[in-house]
Structure formats: C-alpha cells, structure tokens
mmCIF file of C-alpha atoms in Angstrom:
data_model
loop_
_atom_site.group_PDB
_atom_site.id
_atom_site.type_symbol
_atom_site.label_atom_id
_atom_site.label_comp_id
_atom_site.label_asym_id
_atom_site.label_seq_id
_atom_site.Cartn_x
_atom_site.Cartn_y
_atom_site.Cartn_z
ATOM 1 C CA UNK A 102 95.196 88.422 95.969
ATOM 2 C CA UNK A 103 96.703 92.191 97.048
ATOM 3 C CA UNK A 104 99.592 92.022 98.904
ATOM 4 C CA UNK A 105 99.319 95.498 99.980
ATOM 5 C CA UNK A 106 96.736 96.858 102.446
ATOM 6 C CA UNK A 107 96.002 100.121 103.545
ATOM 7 C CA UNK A 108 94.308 101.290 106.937
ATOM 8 C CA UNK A 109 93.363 104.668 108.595
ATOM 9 C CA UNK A 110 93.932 105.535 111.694
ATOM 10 C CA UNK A 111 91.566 107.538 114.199
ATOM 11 C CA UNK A 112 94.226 109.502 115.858
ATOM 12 C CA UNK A 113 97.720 110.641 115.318
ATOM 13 C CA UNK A 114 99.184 108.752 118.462
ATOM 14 C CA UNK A 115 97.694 105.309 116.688
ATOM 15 C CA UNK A 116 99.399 106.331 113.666
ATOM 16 C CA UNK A 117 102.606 107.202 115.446
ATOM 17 C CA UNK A 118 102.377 103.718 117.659
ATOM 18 C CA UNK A 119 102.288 101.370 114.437
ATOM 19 C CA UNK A 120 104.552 103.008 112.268
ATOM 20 C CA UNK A 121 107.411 103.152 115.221
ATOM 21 C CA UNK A 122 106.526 99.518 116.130
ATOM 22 C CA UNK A 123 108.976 97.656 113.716
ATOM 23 C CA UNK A 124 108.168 95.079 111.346
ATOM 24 C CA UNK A 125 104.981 93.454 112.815
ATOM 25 C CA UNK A 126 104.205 90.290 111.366
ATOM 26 C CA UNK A 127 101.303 89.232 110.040
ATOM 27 C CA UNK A 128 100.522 85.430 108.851
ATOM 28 C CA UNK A 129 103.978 84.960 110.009
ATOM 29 C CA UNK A 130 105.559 87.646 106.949
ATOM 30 C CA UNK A 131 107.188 90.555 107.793
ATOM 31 C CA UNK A 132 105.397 93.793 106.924
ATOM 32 C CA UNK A 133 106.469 97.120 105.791
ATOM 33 C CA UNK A 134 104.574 99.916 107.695
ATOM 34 C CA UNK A 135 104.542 102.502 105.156
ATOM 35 C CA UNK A 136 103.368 106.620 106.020
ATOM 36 C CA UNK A 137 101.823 107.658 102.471
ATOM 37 C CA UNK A 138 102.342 111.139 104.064
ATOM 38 C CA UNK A 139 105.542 110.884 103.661
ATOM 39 C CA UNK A 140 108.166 113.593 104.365
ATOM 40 C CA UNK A 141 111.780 112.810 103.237
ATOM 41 C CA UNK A 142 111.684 112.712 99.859
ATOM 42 C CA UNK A 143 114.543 111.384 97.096
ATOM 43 C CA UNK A 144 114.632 113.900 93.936
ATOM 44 C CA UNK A 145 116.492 114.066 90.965
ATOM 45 C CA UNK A 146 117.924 116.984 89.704
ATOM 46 C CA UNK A 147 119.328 116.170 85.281
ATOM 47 C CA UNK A 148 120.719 118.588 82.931
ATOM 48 C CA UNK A 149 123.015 120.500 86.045
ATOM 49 C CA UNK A 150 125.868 122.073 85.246
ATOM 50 C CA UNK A 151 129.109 120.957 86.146
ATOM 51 C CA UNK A 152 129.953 124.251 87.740
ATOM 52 C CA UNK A 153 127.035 124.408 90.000
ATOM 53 C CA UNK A 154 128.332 123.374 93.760
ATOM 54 C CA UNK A 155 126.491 121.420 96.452
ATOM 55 C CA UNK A 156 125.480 125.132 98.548
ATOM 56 C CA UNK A 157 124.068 126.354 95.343
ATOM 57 C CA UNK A 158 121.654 123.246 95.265
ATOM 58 C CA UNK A 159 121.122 123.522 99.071
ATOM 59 C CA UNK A 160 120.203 127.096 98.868
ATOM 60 C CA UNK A 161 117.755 126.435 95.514
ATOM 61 C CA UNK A 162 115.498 124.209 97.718
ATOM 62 C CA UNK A 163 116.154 125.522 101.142
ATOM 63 C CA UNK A 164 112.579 127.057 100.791
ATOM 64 C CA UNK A 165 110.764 123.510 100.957
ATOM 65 C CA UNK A 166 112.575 122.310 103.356
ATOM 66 C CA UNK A 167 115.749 120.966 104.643
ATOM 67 C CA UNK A 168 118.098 119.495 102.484
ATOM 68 C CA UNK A 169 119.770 116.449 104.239
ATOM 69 C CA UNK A 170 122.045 115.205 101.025
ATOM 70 C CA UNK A 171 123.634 116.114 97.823
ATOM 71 C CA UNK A 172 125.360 113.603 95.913
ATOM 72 C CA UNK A 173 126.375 113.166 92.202
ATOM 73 C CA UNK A 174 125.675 110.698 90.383
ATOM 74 C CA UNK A 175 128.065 108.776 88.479
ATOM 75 C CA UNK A 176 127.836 106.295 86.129
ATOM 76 C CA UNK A 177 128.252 102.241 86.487
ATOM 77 C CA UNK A 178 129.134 100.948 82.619
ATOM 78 C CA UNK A 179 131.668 98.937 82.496
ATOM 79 C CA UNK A 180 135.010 101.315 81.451
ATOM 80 C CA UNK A 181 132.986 104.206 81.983
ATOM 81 C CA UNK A 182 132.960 104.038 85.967
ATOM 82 C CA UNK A 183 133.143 106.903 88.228
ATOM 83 C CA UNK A 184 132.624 109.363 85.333
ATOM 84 C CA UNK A 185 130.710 112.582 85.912
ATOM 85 C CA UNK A 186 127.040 113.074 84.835
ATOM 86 C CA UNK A 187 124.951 116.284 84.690
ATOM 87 C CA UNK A 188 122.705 114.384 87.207
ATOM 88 C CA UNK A 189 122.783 114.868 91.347
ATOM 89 C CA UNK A 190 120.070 112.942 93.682
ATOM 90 C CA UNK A 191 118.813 115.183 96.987
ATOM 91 C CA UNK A 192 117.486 113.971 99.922
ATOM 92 C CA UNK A 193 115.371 116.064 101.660
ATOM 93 C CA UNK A 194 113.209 116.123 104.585
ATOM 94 C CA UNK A 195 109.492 118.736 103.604
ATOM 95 C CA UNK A 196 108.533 121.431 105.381
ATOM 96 C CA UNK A 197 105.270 120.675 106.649
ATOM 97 C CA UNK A 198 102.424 121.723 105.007
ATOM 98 C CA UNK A 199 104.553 121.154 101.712
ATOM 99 C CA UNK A 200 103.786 118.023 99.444
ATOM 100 C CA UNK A 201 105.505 116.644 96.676
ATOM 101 C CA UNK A 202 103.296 117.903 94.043
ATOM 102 C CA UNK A 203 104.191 121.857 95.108
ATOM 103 C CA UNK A 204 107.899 120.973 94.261
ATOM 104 C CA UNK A 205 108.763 123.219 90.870
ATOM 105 C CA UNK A 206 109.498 120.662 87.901
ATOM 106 C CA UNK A 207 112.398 122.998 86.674
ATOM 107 C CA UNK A 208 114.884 124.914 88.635
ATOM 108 C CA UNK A 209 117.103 127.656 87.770
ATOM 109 C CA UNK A 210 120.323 127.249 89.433
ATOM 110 C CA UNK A 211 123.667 128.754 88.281
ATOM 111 C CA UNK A 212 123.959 128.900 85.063
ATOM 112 C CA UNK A 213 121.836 126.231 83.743
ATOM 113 C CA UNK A 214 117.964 125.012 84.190
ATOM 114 C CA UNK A 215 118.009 121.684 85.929
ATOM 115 C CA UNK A 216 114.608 119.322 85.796
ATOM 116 C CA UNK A 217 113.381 117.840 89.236
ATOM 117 C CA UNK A 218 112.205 114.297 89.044
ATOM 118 C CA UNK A 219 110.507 113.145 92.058
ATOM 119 C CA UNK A 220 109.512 109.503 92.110
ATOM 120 C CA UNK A 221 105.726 108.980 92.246
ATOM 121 C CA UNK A 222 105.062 112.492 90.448
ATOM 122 C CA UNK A 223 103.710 112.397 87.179
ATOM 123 C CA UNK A 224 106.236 114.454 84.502
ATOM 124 C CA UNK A 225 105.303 118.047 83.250
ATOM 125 C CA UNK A 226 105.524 118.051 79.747
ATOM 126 C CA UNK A 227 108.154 121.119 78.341
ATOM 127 C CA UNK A 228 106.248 121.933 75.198
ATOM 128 C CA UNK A 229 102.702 122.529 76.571
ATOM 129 C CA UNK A 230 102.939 122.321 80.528
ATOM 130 C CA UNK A 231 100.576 119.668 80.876
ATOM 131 C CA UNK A 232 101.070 116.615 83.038
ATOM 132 C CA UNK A 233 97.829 114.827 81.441
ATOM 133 C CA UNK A 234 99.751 112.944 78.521
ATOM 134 C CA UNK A 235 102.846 112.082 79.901
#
C-alpha cells in the first residue's frame, strides 16, 4: 500500500489552487500537498572556515538566487554544546529557471573550499567527479 501519491495538473492556476488550499483530507487523514518543483531549498555548506562571515556566503550564492538565511551550526553532545563547527545551513529561495542539480558541489569562499550538500542530490565524488558510485 503507497502512502504517497502523485498527480499532474493541467494548468498552473489548478496547481496553484491545491497547493494553497491547506491540508485537505482525504479518508479522513491529513495530507501534505507537496510542489516537487520546489524553490526554497535547505543546503549545507562543511569544511568553512571560521573566518568566512555570513555576507561572504550571501554574496557566493547570490547568483542562484536569494539567500533568505545563514546560520551555523553547532553541535548538540552532551558537554560539547554550543561549540563551533566548520558547518553553516542556507536557506535559499532559486532563481527561476535554476534547479537544484545546477548548484556547484564545491565553493570557493574566503580562504577555504566549502562542499554544498543539498538534500535529495546525489554526492559528486572528489577523486573522479562522478556522481554514478556514490
């Protein structure tokens, strides 16, 4: 039994009607009205500097679109809380006509080479550049 369903709509006003309409319920269960297109976008950025600032990041992907968030991430072990990582998550609303998969999978910024992880995208291997045996 699938528990997720997908649908396609003839026009763009459909589409637009049914994805602002809530949670419709169906069978008496809420549903999630998901866009697959989807535009805002949560990304990873490891191995950053701890020098590099917030603008610096902004200003790296202001070409794809607009950067809504920058935060660090910190860790959550037990003695170890609030301490610094070399990882910061971005949210970030695409350009249109810019998908996920056009997103670079390293970034220079300052002085170091950050890796962008974007949930859903397969990984680019560093070795050989391939994404087929990751």
């Amino acid at each position: 039994m699938s528990h997720v369903w997908f649908s396609n709509m003839k026009t763009e006003q459909a589409k637009t009607t049914l994805t602002d309409a809530g949670v419709p319920k169906v069978k008496d269960r809420e549903c999630l009205v998901i866009n697959p297109t989807r535009q805002e976008v949560k990304i990873k950025l490891q191995w950053l500097a701890f020098d590099v600032t917030k603008d610096a990041i902004r200003r790296a992907f202001y070409e794809n679109g607009n950067v809504k968030e920058v935060t660090d991430d910190r860790w959550r072990v037990e003695d170890f809380e609030g301490v610094e990582s070399t990882t910061c998550v971005i949210r970030m609303q695409l350009r249109a006509g810019v998908s996920v998969d056009q997103l670079t999978h390293q970034v220079r910024i300052g002085s170091s080479t950050a890796l962008v992880v974007v949930p859903g995208r397969p990984p680019l291997c560093l070795r050989c550049r391939s994404k087929v045996h990751m």
